[in-house]
PDB file of C-alpha atoms and ligand atoms in Angstrom:
ATOM      1  CA  UNK P   1     101.094  47.084 158.674  1.00 37.00           C
ATOM      2  CA  UNK P   2      97.895  48.101 156.870  1.00 41.00           C
ATOM      3  CA  UNK P   3      95.711  45.213 155.747  1.00 43.00           C
ATOM      4  CA  UNK P   4      96.365  44.090 152.218  1.00 44.00           C
ATOM      5  CA  UNK P   5      93.484  44.299 149.821  1.00 45.00           C
ATOM      6  CA  UNK P   6      93.288  40.511 149.766  1.00 45.00           C
ATOM      7  CA  UNK P   7      92.934  40.379 153.591  1.00 46.00           C
ATOM      8  CA  UNK P   8      89.793  42.452 153.691  1.00 51.00           C
ATOM      9  CA  UNK P   9      86.539  40.497 153.604  1.00 54.00           C
ATOM     10  CA  UNK P  10      85.055  42.915 151.091  1.00 62.00           C
ATOM     11  CA  UNK P  11      87.907  42.506 148.584  1.00 73.00           C
ATOM     12  CA  UNK P  12      86.734  41.224 145.220  1.00 80.00           C
ATOM     13  CA  UNK P  13      89.075  38.342 144.289  1.00 76.00           C
ATOM     14  CA  UNK P  14      88.111  38.743 140.633  1.00 75.00           C
ATOM     15  CA  UNK P  15      89.428  42.307 140.543  1.00 75.00           C
ATOM     16  CA  UNK P  16      92.973  41.760 139.334  1.00 77.00           C
ATOM     17  CA  UNK P  17      94.959  43.740 136.791  1.00 85.00           C
ATOM     18  CA  UNK P  18      94.719  42.027 133.412  1.00 94.00           C
ATOM     19  CA  UNK P  19      97.839  39.978 132.687  1.00 96.00           C
ATOM     20  CA  UNK P  20      97.114  40.662 129.012  1.00 98.00           C
ATOM     21  CA  UNK P  21      97.658  44.413 129.444  1.00 97.00           C
ATOM     22  CA  UNK P  22     100.670  45.580 127.406  1.00 98.00           C
ATOM     23  CA  UNK P  23     100.559  49.253 128.417  1.00 97.00           C
ATOM     24  CA  UNK P  24     104.041  50.762 128.481  1.00 97.00           C
ATOM     25  CA  UNK P  25     105.618  47.811 126.641  1.00 98.00           C
ATOM     26  CA  UNK P  26     107.651  48.219 123.465  1.00 98.00           C
ATOM     27  CA  UNK P  27     107.155  45.486 120.841  1.00 99.00           C
ATOM     28  CA  UNK P  28     108.812  44.746 117.499  1.00 99.00           C
ATOM     29  CA  UNK P  29     106.800  42.799 114.903  1.00 99.00           C
ATOM     30  CA  UNK P  30     108.671  41.696 111.750  1.00 99.00           C
ATOM     31  CA  UNK P  31     106.824  41.095 108.496  1.00 98.00           C
ATOM     32  CA  UNK P  32     104.140  43.477 109.764  1.00 98.00           C
ATOM     33  CA  UNK P  33     103.404  45.223 106.444  1.00 98.00           C
ATOM     34  CA  UNK P  34     100.533  42.870 105.659  1.00 98.00           C
ATOM     35  CA  UNK P  35      98.727  39.641 106.529  1.00 98.00           C
ATOM     36  CA  UNK P  36      99.241  37.982 109.898  1.00 98.00           C
ATOM     37  CA  UNK P  37     102.036  40.387 110.914  1.00 98.00           C
ATOM     38  CA  UNK P  38      99.826  43.422 110.277  1.00 98.00           C
ATOM     39  CA  UNK P  39      97.136  41.987 112.532  1.00 98.00           C
ATOM     40  CA  UNK P  40      99.680  41.087 115.246  1.00 98.00           C
ATOM     41  CA  UNK P  41     100.877  44.716 115.191  1.00 98.00           C
ATOM     42  CA  UNK P  42      97.315  46.041 115.477  1.00 98.00           C
ATOM     43  CA  UNK P  43      96.379  43.591 118.246  1.00 98.00           C
ATOM     44  CA  UNK P  44      99.457  44.294 120.391  1.00 98.00           C
ATOM     45  CA  UNK P  45      98.962  48.044 119.900  1.00 98.00           C
ATOM     46  CA  UNK P  46      95.310  47.640 120.860  1.00 98.00           C
ATOM     47  CA  UNK P  47      96.465  45.933 124.068  1.00 98.00           C
ATOM     48  CA  UNK P  48      98.523  49.029 124.901  1.00 98.00           C
ATOM     49  CA  UNK P  49     101.951  48.309 123.419  1.00 98.00           C
ATOM     50  CA  UNK P  50     104.042  50.755 121.410  1.00 98.00           C
ATOM     51  CA  UNK P  51     104.632  48.726 118.238  1.00 98.00           C
ATOM     52  CA  UNK P  52     107.533  48.879 115.802  1.00 99.00           C
ATOM     53  CA  UNK P  53     106.055  47.786 112.450  1.00 99.00           C
ATOM     54  CA  UNK P  54     109.175  46.241 110.907  1.00 99.00           C
ATOM     55  CA  UNK P  55     109.287  45.060 107.290  1.00 99.00           C
ATOM     56  CA  UNK P  56     111.309  45.330 104.101  1.00 98.00           C
ATOM     57  CA  UNK P  57     108.128  46.596 102.391  1.00 98.00           C
ATOM     58  CA  UNK P  58     108.291  50.295 103.254  1.00 98.00           C
ATOM     59  CA  UNK P  59     104.970  51.379 101.706  1.00 98.00           C
ATOM     60  CA  UNK P  60     103.004  48.583 103.331  1.00 98.00           C
ATOM     61  CA  UNK P  61     104.744  49.040 106.672  1.00 98.00           C
ATOM     62  CA  UNK P  62     104.129  52.782 106.734  1.00 98.00           C
ATOM     63  CA  UNK P  63     100.458  52.183 105.906  1.00 98.00           C
ATOM     64  CA  UNK P  64     100.078  49.791 108.857  1.00 98.00           C
ATOM     65  CA  UNK P  65     101.827  52.245 111.198  1.00 98.00           C
ATOM     66  CA  UNK P  66      99.448  54.986 109.998  1.00 98.00           C
ATOM     67  CA  UNK P  67      96.499  52.623 110.515  1.00 98.00           C
ATOM     68  CA  UNK P  68      97.337  52.040 114.152  1.00 97.00           C
ATOM     69  CA  UNK P  69      98.081  55.715 114.769  1.00 97.00           C
ATOM     70  CA  UNK P  70      94.726  56.651 113.177  1.00 98.00           C
ATOM     71  CA  UNK P  71      93.093  54.261 115.650  1.00 97.00           C
ATOM     72  CA  UNK P  72      94.695  56.248 118.483  1.00 98.00           C
ATOM     73  CA  UNK P  73      97.365  53.634 119.158  1.00 98.00           C
ATOM     74  CA  UNK P  74     101.121  53.995 119.460  1.00 98.00           C
ATOM     75  CA  UNK P  75     103.701  52.781 116.957  1.00 98.00           C
ATOM     76  CA  UNK P  76     105.915  53.521 113.979  1.00 98.00           C
ATOM     77  CA  UNK P  77     107.424  51.904 110.907  1.00 98.00           C
ATOM     78  CA  UNK P  78     111.050  50.730 110.804  1.00 99.00           C
ATOM     79  CA  UNK P  79     112.792  49.073 107.874  1.00 98.00           C
ATOM     80  CA  UNK P  80     114.254  45.614 108.308  1.00 99.00           C
ATOM     81  CA  UNK P  81     115.438  42.880 105.966  1.00 99.00           C
ATOM     82  CA  UNK P  82     115.693  39.746 108.090  1.00 99.00           C
ATOM     83  CA  UNK P  83     118.115  38.144 105.602  1.00 98.00           C
ATOM     84  CA  UNK P  84     120.705  40.780 106.515  1.00 98.00           C
ATOM     85  CA  UNK P  85     122.273  40.580 109.998  1.00 98.00           C
ATOM     86  CA  UNK P  86     123.422  44.209 109.792  1.00 98.00           C
ATOM     87  CA  UNK P  87     119.869  45.332 109.049  1.00 99.00           C
ATOM     88  CA  UNK P  88     118.427  43.314 111.963  1.00 99.00           C
ATOM     89  CA  UNK P  89     121.103  44.582 114.380  1.00 98.00           C
ATOM     90  CA  UNK P  90     120.509  48.166 113.203  1.00 98.00           C
ATOM     91  CA  UNK P  91     116.765  47.801 113.837  1.00 98.00           C
ATOM     92  CA  UNK P  92     117.345  46.732 117.431  1.00 98.00           C
ATOM     93  CA  UNK P  93     119.935  49.486 118.023  1.00 98.00           C
ATOM     94  CA  UNK P  94     117.496  52.009 116.582  1.00 98.00           C
ATOM     95  CA  UNK P  95     114.664  50.861 118.871  1.00 98.00           C
ATOM     96  CA  UNK P  96     116.875  51.019 121.962  1.00 98.00           C
ATOM     97  CA  UNK P  97     118.087  54.499 120.995  1.00 98.00           C
ATOM     98  CA  UNK P  98     114.600  55.786 120.186  1.00 98.00           C
ATOM     99  CA  UNK P  99     112.220  53.943 122.517  1.00 98.00           C
ATOM    100  CA  UNK P 100     114.811  53.231 125.219  1.00 98.00           C
ATOM    101  CA  UNK P 101     113.702  49.669 125.878  1.00 98.00           C
ATOM    102  CA  UNK P 102     112.409  46.471 124.268  1.00 98.00           C
ATOM    103  CA  UNK P 103     109.939  44.121 125.945  1.00 98.00           C
ATOM    104  CA  UNK P 104     108.446  41.961 123.188  1.00 99.00           C
ATOM    105  CA  UNK P 105     109.743  40.782 119.824  1.00 99.00           C
ATOM    106  CA  UNK P 106     107.580  38.858 117.345  1.00 99.00           C
ATOM    107  CA  UNK P 107     109.442  37.235 114.458  1.00 99.00           C
ATOM    108  CA  UNK P 108     106.834  36.725 111.766  1.00 98.00           C
ATOM    109  CA  UNK P 109     108.508  37.595 108.421  1.00 98.00           C
ATOM    110  CA  UNK P 110     108.347  34.596 106.118  1.00 98.00           C
ATOM    111  CA  UNK P 111     108.039  33.416 102.518  1.00 98.00           C
ATOM    112  CA  UNK P 112     106.418  30.339 100.974  1.00 97.00           C
ATOM    113  CA  UNK P 113     107.263  28.793  97.618  1.00 96.00           C
ATOM    114  CA  UNK P 114     105.765  25.685  96.003  1.00 96.00           C
ATOM    115  CA  UNK P 115     108.289  23.670  94.011  1.00 97.00           C
ATOM    116  CA  UNK P 116     108.746  19.889  93.786  1.00 98.00           C
ATOM    117  CA  UNK P 117     111.795  18.935  95.861  1.00 98.00           C
ATOM    118  CA  UNK P 118     113.632  17.327  92.934  1.00 98.00           C
ATOM    119  CA  UNK P 119     113.315  20.574  90.962  1.00 98.00           C
ATOM    120  CA  UNK P 120     114.365  22.928  93.757  1.00 98.00           C
ATOM    121  CA  UNK P 121     117.564  24.835  93.015  1.00 98.00           C
ATOM    122  CA  UNK P 122     120.231  25.542  95.633  1.00 98.00           C
ATOM    123  CA  UNK P 123     119.378  29.217  95.324  1.00 98.00           C
ATOM    124  CA  UNK P 124     115.666  28.742  96.074  1.00 98.00           C
ATOM    125  CA  UNK P 125     116.324  26.296  98.942  1.00 98.00           C
ATOM    126  CA  UNK P 126     118.758  28.709 100.558  1.00 98.00           C
ATOM    127  CA  UNK P 127     116.467  31.730 100.039  1.00 98.00           C
ATOM    128  CA  UNK P 128     113.508  30.107 101.811  1.00 98.00           C
ATOM    129  CA  UNK P 129     115.718  28.910 104.687  1.00 98.00           C
ATOM    130  CA  UNK P 130     117.409  32.292 104.873  1.00 98.00           C
ATOM    131  CA  UNK P 131     114.185  34.236 105.428  1.00 98.00           C
ATOM    132  CA  UNK P 132     112.195  31.719 107.474  1.00 98.00           C
ATOM    133  CA  UNK P 133     114.834  30.112 109.699  1.00 99.00           C
ATOM    134  CA  UNK P 134     118.021  32.183 109.570  1.00 99.00           C
ATOM    135  CA  UNK P 135     115.917  35.357 109.738  1.00 99.00           C
ATOM    136  CA  UNK P 136     114.264  34.197 112.957  1.00 99.00           C
ATOM    137  CA  UNK P 137     117.659  33.297 114.417  1.00 99.00           C
ATOM    138  CA  UNK P 138     119.147  36.687 113.485  1.00 99.00           C
ATOM    139  CA  UNK P 139     116.218  38.457 115.164  1.00 99.00           C
ATOM    140  CA  UNK P 140     116.372  36.304 118.315  1.00 99.00           C
ATOM    141  CA  UNK P 141     120.119  36.867 118.625  1.00 98.00           C
ATOM    142  CA  UNK P 142     119.795  40.619 118.158  1.00 98.00           C
ATOM    143  CA  UNK P 143     117.027  41.136 120.716  1.00 98.00           C
ATOM    144  CA  UNK P 144     118.584  38.720 123.214  1.00 98.00           C
ATOM    145  CA  UNK P 145     121.419  41.161 124.001  1.00 97.00           C
ATOM    146  CA  UNK P 146     119.291  43.889 125.584  1.00 98.00           C
ATOM    147  CA  UNK P 147     116.668  41.483 126.946  1.00 98.00           C
ATOM    148  CA  UNK P 148     119.203  39.270 128.770  1.00 98.00           C
ATOM    149  CA  UNK P 149     120.986  42.342 130.104  1.00 98.00           C
ATOM    150  CA  UNK P 150     117.714  43.521 131.597  1.00 98.00           C
ATOM    151  CA  UNK P 151     116.652  40.011 132.666  1.00 98.00           C
ATOM    152  CA  UNK P 152     113.262  40.380 130.993  1.00 98.00           C
ATOM    153  CA  UNK P 153     111.666  39.815 127.604  1.00 98.00           C
ATOM    154  CA  UNK P 154     109.152  37.829 125.588  1.00 99.00           C
ATOM    155  CA  UNK P 155     110.026  36.502 122.134  1.00 99.00           C
ATOM    156  CA  UNK P 156     107.375  34.929 119.895  1.00 99.00           C
ATOM    157  CA  UNK P 157     108.467  33.158 116.717  1.00 99.00           C
ATOM    158  CA  UNK P 158     105.925  32.426 114.003  1.00 99.00           C
ATOM    159  CA  UNK P 159     106.477  28.856 112.835  1.00 99.00           C
ATOM    160  CA  UNK P 160     103.715  26.819 111.140  1.00 98.00           C
ATOM    161  CA  UNK P 161     101.831  23.559 111.397  1.00 98.00           C
ATOM    162  CA  UNK P 162     104.131  22.771 108.433  1.00 98.00           C
ATOM    163  CA  UNK P 163     106.844  22.363 111.047  1.00 98.00           C
ATOM    164  CA  UNK P 164     105.090  19.329 112.555  1.00 98.00           C
ATOM    165  CA  UNK P 165     103.338  17.805 109.505  1.00 97.00           C
ATOM    166  CA  UNK P 166     104.185  17.985 105.825  1.00 96.00           C
ATOM    167  CA  UNK P 167     101.508  19.751 103.816  1.00 95.00           C
ATOM    168  CA  UNK P 168      99.666  18.185 100.929  1.00 96.00           C
ATOM    169  CA  UNK P 169      99.070  18.414  98.013  1.00 97.00           C
ATOM    170  CA  UNK P 170     101.428  21.369  97.437  1.00 96.00           C
ATOM    171  CA  UNK P 171     105.172  20.620  97.281  1.00 97.00           C
ATOM    172  CA  UNK P 172     107.120  22.822  99.743  1.00 98.00           C
ATOM    173  CA  UNK P 173     109.893  20.772 101.345  1.00 98.00           C
ATOM    174  CA  UNK P 174     112.089  23.820 102.004  1.00 98.00           C
ATOM    175  CA  UNK P 175     109.250  25.707 103.680  1.00 98.00           C
ATOM    176  CA  UNK P 176     108.315  22.733 105.883  1.00 98.00           C
ATOM    177  CA  UNK P 177     111.949  22.142 106.875  1.00 98.00           C
ATOM    178  CA  UNK P 178     112.421  25.821 107.701  1.00 98.00           C
ATOM    179  CA  UNK P 179     109.391  25.831 110.005  1.00 98.00           C
ATOM    180  CA  UNK P 180     110.473  22.634 111.778  1.00 98.00           C
ATOM    181  CA  UNK P 181     113.753  24.455 112.343  1.00 99.00           C
ATOM    182  CA  UNK P 182     111.954  27.438 113.873  1.00 99.00           C
ATOM    183  CA  UNK P 183     110.176  25.173 116.373  1.00 99.00           C
ATOM    184  CA  UNK P 184     113.394  23.464 117.504  1.00 98.00           C
ATOM    185  CA  UNK P 185     115.287  26.763 117.539  1.00 99.00           C
ATOM    186  CA  UNK P 186     112.552  28.166 119.791  1.00 99.00           C
ATOM    187  CA  UNK P 187     112.905  25.284 122.261  1.00 98.00           C
ATOM    188  CA  UNK P 188     116.702  25.560 122.237  1.00 98.00           C
ATOM    189  CA  UNK P 189     116.731  29.291 122.970  1.00 99.00           C
ATOM    190  CA  UNK P 190     114.011  28.910 125.600  1.00 99.00           C
ATOM    191  CA  UNK P 191     116.243  26.472 127.472  1.00 98.00           C
ATOM    192  CA  UNK P 192     119.307  28.687 127.178  1.00 98.00           C
ATOM    193  CA  UNK P 193     117.588  31.857 128.356  1.00 98.00           C
ATOM    194  CA  UNK P 194     114.852  30.730 130.790  1.00 98.00           C
ATOM    195  CA  UNK P 195     116.875  31.342 133.952  1.00 98.00           C
ATOM    196  CA  UNK P 196     117.788  34.804 132.705  1.00 98.00           C
ATOM    197  CA  UNK P 197     114.206  36.039 132.384  1.00 98.00           C
ATOM    198  CA  UNK P 198     113.701  35.775 128.624  1.00 99.00           C
ATOM    199  CA  UNK P 199     110.853  33.581 127.389  1.00 99.00           C
ATOM    200  CA  UNK P 200     110.882  32.188 123.839  1.00 99.00           C
ATOM    201  CA  UNK P 201     107.743  30.616 122.380  1.00 99.00           C
ATOM    202  CA  UNK P 202     106.317  29.777 118.963  1.00 99.00           C
ATOM    203  CA  UNK P 203     102.894  30.061 117.377  1.00 99.00           C
ATOM    204  CA  UNK P 204     102.163  27.626 114.551  1.00 99.00           C
ATOM    205  CA  UNK P 205      99.266  28.662 112.345  1.00 98.00           C
ATOM    206  CA  UNK P 206      97.269  26.333 110.131  1.00 98.00           C
ATOM    207  CA  UNK P 207      95.904  27.723 106.851  1.00 98.00           C
ATOM    208  CA  UNK P 208      95.129  31.420 107.274  1.00 98.00           C
ATOM    209  CA  UNK P 209      93.479  33.677 104.700  1.00 96.00           C
ATOM    210  CA  UNK P 210      96.308  35.984 103.539  1.00 97.00           C
ATOM    211  CA  UNK P 211      98.202  36.760 100.326  1.00 95.00           C
ATOM    212  CA  UNK P 212     100.458  33.801 101.112  1.00 95.00           C
ATOM    213  CA  UNK P 213      97.588  31.306 100.745  1.00 95.00           C
ATOM    214  CA  UNK P 214      95.525  33.175  98.118  1.00 93.00           C
ATOM    215  CA  UNK P 215      96.855  31.278  95.106  1.00 91.00           C
ATOM    216  CA  UNK P 216      96.319  27.960  96.895  1.00 92.00           C
ATOM    217  CA  UNK P 217      92.748  28.867  97.844  1.00 93.00           C
ATOM    218  CA  UNK P 218      92.048  29.740  94.190  1.00 94.00           C
ATOM    219  CA  UNK P 219      93.373  26.317  93.146  1.00 94.00           C
ATOM    220  CA  UNK P 220      90.231  24.226  93.544  1.00 94.00           C
ATOM    221  CA  UNK P 221      91.920  20.872  94.132  1.00 95.00           C
ATOM    222  CA  UNK P 222      94.214  22.373  96.788  1.00 96.00           C
ATOM    223  CA  UNK P 223      91.443  24.290  98.527  1.00 96.00           C
ATOM    224  CA  UNK P 224      89.163  21.240  98.692  1.00 96.00           C
ATOM    225  CA  UNK P 225      91.981  19.135 100.167  1.00 97.00           C
ATOM    226  CA  UNK P 226      92.986  21.810 102.695  1.00 97.00           C
ATOM    227  CA  UNK P 227      89.431  22.301 103.938  1.00 97.00           C
ATOM    228  CA  UNK P 228      88.659  18.563 104.002  1.00 97.00           C
ATOM    229  CA  UNK P 229      91.766  17.977 106.135  1.00 97.00           C
ATOM    230  CA  UNK P 230      90.867  20.755 108.596  1.00 98.00           C
ATOM    231  CA  UNK P 231      88.329  19.553 111.193  1.00 98.00           C
ATOM    232  CA  UNK P 232      86.809  23.050 111.442  1.00 98.00           C
ATOM    233  CA  UNK P 233      86.347  23.057 107.651  1.00 98.00           C
ATOM    234  CA  UNK P 234      87.581  26.603 107.103  1.00 98.00           C
ATOM    235  CA  UNK P 235      90.744  28.675 106.952  1.00 97.00           C
ATOM    236  CA  UNK P 236      91.590  30.867 109.926  1.00 98.00           C
ATOM    237  CA  UNK P 237      91.708  34.648 110.051  1.00 98.00           C
ATOM    238  CA  UNK P 238      94.775  36.706 110.997  1.00 98.00           C
ATOM    239  CA  UNK P 239      93.198  37.865 114.286  1.00 98.00           C
ATOM    240  CA  UNK P 240      92.909  34.235 115.394  1.00 98.00           C
ATOM    241  CA  UNK P 241      96.702  34.008 115.211  1.00 98.00           C
ATOM    242  CA  UNK P 242      97.298  37.487 116.626  1.00 98.00           C
ATOM    243  CA  UNK P 243      95.355  36.595 119.774  1.00 98.00           C
ATOM    244  CA  UNK P 244      97.621  33.588 120.386  1.00 98.00           C
ATOM    245  CA  UNK P 245     100.675  35.815 119.925  1.00 99.00           C
ATOM    246  CA  UNK P 246      99.180  38.344 122.347  1.00 98.00           C
ATOM    247  CA  UNK P 247      98.918  35.620 125.015  1.00 98.00           C
ATOM    248  CA  UNK P 248     102.561  34.556 124.577  1.00 99.00           C
ATOM    249  CA  UNK P 249     103.771  38.178 124.434  1.00 99.00           C
ATOM    250  CA  UNK P 250     102.006  39.086 127.670  1.00 98.00           C
ATOM    251  CA  UNK P 251     102.378  38.225 131.341  1.00 98.00           C
ATOM    252  CA  UNK P 252      99.361  35.895 130.931  1.00 98.00           C
ATOM    253  CA  UNK P 253     101.881  33.294 129.710  1.00 98.00           C
ATOM    254  CA  UNK P 254     104.444  33.940 132.462  1.00 98.00           C
ATOM    255  CA  UNK P 255     105.142  30.199 132.994  1.00 98.00           C
ATOM    256  CA  UNK P 256     105.255  29.330 129.284  1.00 98.00           C
ATOM    257  CA  UNK P 257     108.566  29.020 127.494  1.00 99.00           C
ATOM    258  CA  UNK P 258     109.689  26.721 124.699  1.00 98.00           C
ATOM    259  CA  UNK P 259     106.103  25.948 123.779  1.00 98.00           C
ATOM    260  CA  UNK P 260     104.711  25.655 120.268  1.00 98.00           C
ATOM    261  CA  UNK P 261     101.095  26.816 120.257  1.00 98.00           C
ATOM    262  CA  UNK P 262      99.283  25.242 117.286  1.00 98.00           C
ATOM    263  CA  UNK P 263      96.340  27.315 116.049  1.00 98.00           C
ATOM    264  CA  UNK P 264      95.155  25.306 113.061  1.00 98.00           C
ATOM    265  CA  UNK P 265      91.417  24.574 113.228  1.00 98.00           C
ATOM    266  CA  UNK P 266      92.317  21.057 114.371  1.00 98.00           C
ATOM    267  CA  UNK P 267      94.432  20.140 111.306  1.00 98.00           C
ATOM    268  CA  UNK P 268      97.194  18.412 113.269  1.00 98.00           C
ATOM    269  CA  UNK P 269      94.718  16.467 115.438  1.00 97.00           C
ATOM    270  CA  UNK P 270      93.654  14.176 112.545  1.00 94.00           C
TER     271      UNK P 270
HETATM  272  P1  NAI R 301     102.489  37.386 103.865  1.00 78.05           P
HETATM  273  O1  NAI R 301     103.238  36.922 102.664  1.00 78.05           O
HETATM  274  O2  NAI R 301     101.125  37.948 103.675  1.00 78.05           O
HETATM  275  O3  NAI R 301     103.369  38.459 104.679  1.00 78.05           O
HETATM  276  C1  NAI R 301     104.738  38.248 104.931  1.00 78.05           C
HETATM  277  C2  NAI R 301     105.386  39.558 105.313  1.00 78.05           C
HETATM  278  O4  NAI R 301     106.764  39.300 105.570  1.00 78.05           O
HETATM  279  C3  NAI R 301     105.326  40.618 104.202  1.00 78.05           C
HETATM  280  O5  NAI R 301     104.933  41.867 104.724  1.00 78.05           O
HETATM  281  C4  NAI R 301     106.755  40.663 103.675  1.00 78.05           C
HETATM  282  O6  NAI R 301     107.135  41.934 103.155  1.00 78.05           O
HETATM  283  C5  NAI R 301     107.540  40.299 104.931  1.00 78.05           C
HETATM  284  N1  NAI R 301     108.859  39.789 104.613  1.00 78.05           N
HETATM  285  C6  NAI R 301     109.191  38.770 103.771  1.00 78.05           C
HETATM  286  N2  NAI R 301     110.524  38.637 103.691  1.00 78.05           N
HETATM  287  C7  NAI R 301     111.060  39.591 104.512  1.00 78.05           C
HETATM  288  C8  NAI R 301     112.394  39.954 104.839  1.00 78.05           C
HETATM  289  N3  NAI R 301     113.448  39.347 104.278  1.00 78.05           N
HETATM  290  N4  NAI R 301     112.587  40.944 105.735  1.00 78.05           N
HETATM  291  C9  NAI R 301     111.531  41.591 106.276  1.00 78.05           C
HETATM  292  N5  NAI R 301     110.245  41.312 105.983  1.00 78.05           N
HETATM  293  C10 NAI R 301     110.025  40.315 105.098  1.00 78.05           C
HETATM  294  O7  NAI R 301     102.467  36.125 104.839  1.00 78.05           O
HETATM  295  P2  NAI R 301     101.459  35.743 106.036  1.00 78.05           P
HETATM  296  O8  NAI R 301     100.472  34.770 105.517  1.00 78.05           O
HETATM  297  O9  NAI R 301     101.012  36.950 106.734  1.00 78.05           O
HETATM  298  O10 NAI R 301     102.472  34.904 106.964  1.00 78.05           O
HETATM  299  C11 NAI R 301     103.147  35.462 108.069  1.00 78.05           C
HETATM  300  C12 NAI R 301     103.941  34.369 108.767  1.00 78.05           C
HETATM  301  O11 NAI R 301     103.053  33.316 109.149  1.00 78.05           O
HETATM  302  C13 NAI R 301     105.014  33.712 107.884  1.00 78.05           C
HETATM  303  O12 NAI R 301     106.137  33.399 108.660  1.00 78.05           O
HETATM  304  C14 NAI R 301     104.334  32.454 107.405  1.00 78.05           C
HETATM  305  O13 NAI R 301     105.250  31.449 107.044  1.00 78.05           O
HETATM  306  C15 NAI R 301     103.525  32.078 108.633  1.00 78.05           C
HETATM  307  N6  NAI R 301     102.411  31.203 108.346  1.00 78.05           N
HETATM  308  C16 NAI R 301     101.404  31.596 107.508  1.00 78.05           C
HETATM  309  C17 NAI R 301     100.355  30.746 107.231  1.00 78.05           C
HETATM  310  C18 NAI R 301      99.229  31.116 106.327  1.00 78.05           C
HETATM  311  O14 NAI R 301      98.381  30.243 106.056  1.00 78.05           O
HETATM  312  N7  NAI R 301      99.133  32.337 105.844  1.00 78.05           N
HETATM  313  C19 NAI R 301     100.298  29.393 107.817  1.00 78.05           C
HETATM  314  C20 NAI R 301     101.407  29.088 108.703  1.00 78.05           C
HETATM  315  C21 NAI R 301     102.414  29.976 108.948  1.00 78.05           C
END
């Protein structure tokens, strides 16, 4: 038997293939038309993945797909409305028919609304839960079929620090409850699917500078409270979340499942 590279005295033990390399992997990212999802799509594509930029916003999604193609990366837009099971199932069928495989699925689509709990209508409560929690479940269920069949896959759900604390001063009980649901859903699915090769993890951002938080950042009293309660004293940037997703989407996290990775500038440590 020829000596293995590791047996030879001259072998460099630091020369290993990067576990972060996503070359040849196919990844779906929902809610990728803007904000955090856009940056997750660009980061995964930059790491070598072929990325399906999935969103209900066609113009924004096509622009992000063009952006990554212009940068010499691989990917395309695909429509999805995560509140519609038929739309989610069709997305996954379309990816399997077109790309032939699915390795990574990042469930990031979400909405935030600020309404005092006692004034929240049934309709608004159900809408927030339907996008943020039911949408993540629909996506997990749809991608689980092909991933479990193949015995391989990495799912990353975008939850929030709002799933472990309740934000202040803005009222958003439905949003917080939906994100707590995403964290527990993630742990439940991780347990069900671990022995069959599919890892399910969550990333929970703190305040990140996107359209979702723009109005709050322009509201002086809210901004001052948010920054005072964040040990790092600033909001995060989308790439600081995308890098955490990259880790959980890649083989670098091969022993991680059911985890909730908080990336919040220290907010939940006070
Ligand atoms: P954003 O509002 O900038 O982008 C959300 C994206 O989701 C949009 O492209 C939108 O078209 C898409 N989307 C919404 N409903 C959809 C549906 N039914 N089907 C398909 N796509 C849909 O939000 P942002 O800030 O980029 O947030 C992304 C994720 O990160 C969300 O899940 C959010 O709850 C979470 N998050 C954000 C934080 C922040 O400070 N920005 C903090 C913690 C969590």
